[in-house]
Short mmCIF file of C-alpha atoms in Angstrom, two decimals:
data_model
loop_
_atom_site.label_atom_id
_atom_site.label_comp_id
_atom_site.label_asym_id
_atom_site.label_seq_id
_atom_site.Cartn_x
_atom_site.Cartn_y
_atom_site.Cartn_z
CA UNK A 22 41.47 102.98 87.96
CA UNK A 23 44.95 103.43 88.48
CA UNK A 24 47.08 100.81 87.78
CA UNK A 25 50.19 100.60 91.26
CA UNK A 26 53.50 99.57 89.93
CA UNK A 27 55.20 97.01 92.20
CA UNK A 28 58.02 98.47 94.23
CA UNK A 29 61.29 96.46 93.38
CA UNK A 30 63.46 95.63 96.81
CA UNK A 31 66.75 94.99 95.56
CA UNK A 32 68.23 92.11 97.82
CA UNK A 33 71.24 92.21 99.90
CA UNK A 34 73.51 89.08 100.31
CA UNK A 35 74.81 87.91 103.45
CA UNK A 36 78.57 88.69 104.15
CA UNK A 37 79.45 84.42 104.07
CA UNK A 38 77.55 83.96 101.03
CA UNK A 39 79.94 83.17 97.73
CA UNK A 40 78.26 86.29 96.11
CA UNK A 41 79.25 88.51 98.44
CA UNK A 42 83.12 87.49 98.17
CA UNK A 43 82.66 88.53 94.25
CA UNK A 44 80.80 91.83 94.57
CA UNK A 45 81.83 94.99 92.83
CA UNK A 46 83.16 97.70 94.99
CA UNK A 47 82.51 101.17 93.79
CA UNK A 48 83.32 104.60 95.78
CA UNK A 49 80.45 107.57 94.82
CA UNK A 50 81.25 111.30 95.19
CA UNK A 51 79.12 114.45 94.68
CA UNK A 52 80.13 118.02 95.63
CA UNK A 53 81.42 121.23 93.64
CA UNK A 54 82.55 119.98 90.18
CA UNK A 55 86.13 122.58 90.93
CA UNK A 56 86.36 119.68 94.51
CA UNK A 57 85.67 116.51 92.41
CA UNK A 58 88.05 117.40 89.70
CA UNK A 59 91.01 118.03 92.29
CA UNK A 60 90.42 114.75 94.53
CA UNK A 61 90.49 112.74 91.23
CA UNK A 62 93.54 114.35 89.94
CA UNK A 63 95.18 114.18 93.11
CA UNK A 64 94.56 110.86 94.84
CA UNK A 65 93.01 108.55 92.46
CA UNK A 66 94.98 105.24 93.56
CA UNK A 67 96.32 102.72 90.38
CA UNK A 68 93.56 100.38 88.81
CA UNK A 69 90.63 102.59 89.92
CA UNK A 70 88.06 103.79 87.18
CA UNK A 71 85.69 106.13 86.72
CA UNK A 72 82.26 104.44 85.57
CA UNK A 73 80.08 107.60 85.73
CA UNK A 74 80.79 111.11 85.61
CA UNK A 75 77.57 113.55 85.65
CA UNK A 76 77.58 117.19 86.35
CA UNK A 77 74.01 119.00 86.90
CA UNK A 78 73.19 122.30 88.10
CA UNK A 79 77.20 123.12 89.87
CA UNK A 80 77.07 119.52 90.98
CA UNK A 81 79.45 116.65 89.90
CA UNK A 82 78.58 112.96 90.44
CA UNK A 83 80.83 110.63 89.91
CA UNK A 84 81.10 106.84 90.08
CA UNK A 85 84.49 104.87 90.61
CA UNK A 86 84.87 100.92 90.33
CA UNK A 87 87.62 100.27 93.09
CA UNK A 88 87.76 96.76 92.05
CA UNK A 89 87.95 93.35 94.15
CA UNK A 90 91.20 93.44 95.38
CA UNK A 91 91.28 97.35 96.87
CA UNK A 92 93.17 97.63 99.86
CA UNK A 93 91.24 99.38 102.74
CA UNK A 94 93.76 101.38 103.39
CA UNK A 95 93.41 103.32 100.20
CA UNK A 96 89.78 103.36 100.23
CA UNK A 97 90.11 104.60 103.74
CA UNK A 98 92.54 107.50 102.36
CA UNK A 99 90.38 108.14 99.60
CA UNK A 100 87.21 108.41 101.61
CA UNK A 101 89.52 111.23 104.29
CA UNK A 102 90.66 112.96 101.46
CA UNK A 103 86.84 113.24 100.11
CA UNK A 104 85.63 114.32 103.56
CA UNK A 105 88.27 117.15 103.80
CA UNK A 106 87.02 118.75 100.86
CA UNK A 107 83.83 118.59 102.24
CA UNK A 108 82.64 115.85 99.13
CA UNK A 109 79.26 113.74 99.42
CA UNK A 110 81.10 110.17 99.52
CA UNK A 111 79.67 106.69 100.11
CA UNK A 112 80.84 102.79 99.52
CA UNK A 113 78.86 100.54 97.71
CA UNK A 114 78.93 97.00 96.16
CA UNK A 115 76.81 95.01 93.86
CA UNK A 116 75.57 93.40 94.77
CA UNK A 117 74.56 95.03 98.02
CA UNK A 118 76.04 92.82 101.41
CA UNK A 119 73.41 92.99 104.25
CA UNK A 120 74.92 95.22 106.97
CA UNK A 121 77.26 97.62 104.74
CA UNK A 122 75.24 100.49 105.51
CA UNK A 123 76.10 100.67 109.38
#
């Protein structure tokens, strides 16, 4: 008999709940390591750190806190500047608000 291991949902939070007003922001590329290496030298905004940096077969992933207090407007820029080089880039916070993903 095989034994089924339980599938874990990880909750959101609601955008009013107290939680969700301390949740960690992070900004997640992938792409062509040569891509990710110029964004980050380029446009990395003040206060912003890298958390994970992982490059497998000619693909870099990396993982940036952005903090609580990023303004939009630079994660905005960020994000455009990502897109132009044609990067893999998503938002997202821990823990996850319910209704980010839209």
């Amino acid at each position: 008999m095989i034994a089924l291991v339980p599938v874990v949902v990880e909750q959101c939070v609601a955008p009013e709940a107290p939680t969700a007003r301390t949740a960690e922001t992070f900004v997640k590329l992938k792409g062509a390591p040569r891509d990710v290496e110029s964004l980050l030298s380029a446009k990395l905004p003040a206060g912003w750190e890298i958390k994970a940096d992982v490059t497998r077969s000619n693909r870099r992933s990396v993982s940036i806190y952005v903090g609580r207090q990023a303004k939009y407007r630079d994660i905005g820029g960020f994000i455009y500047s990502a897109q132009a080089k044609r990067l893999e880039v998503a938002v997202v916070t821990n823990p996850p608000i319910c209704g980010m993903d839209q």
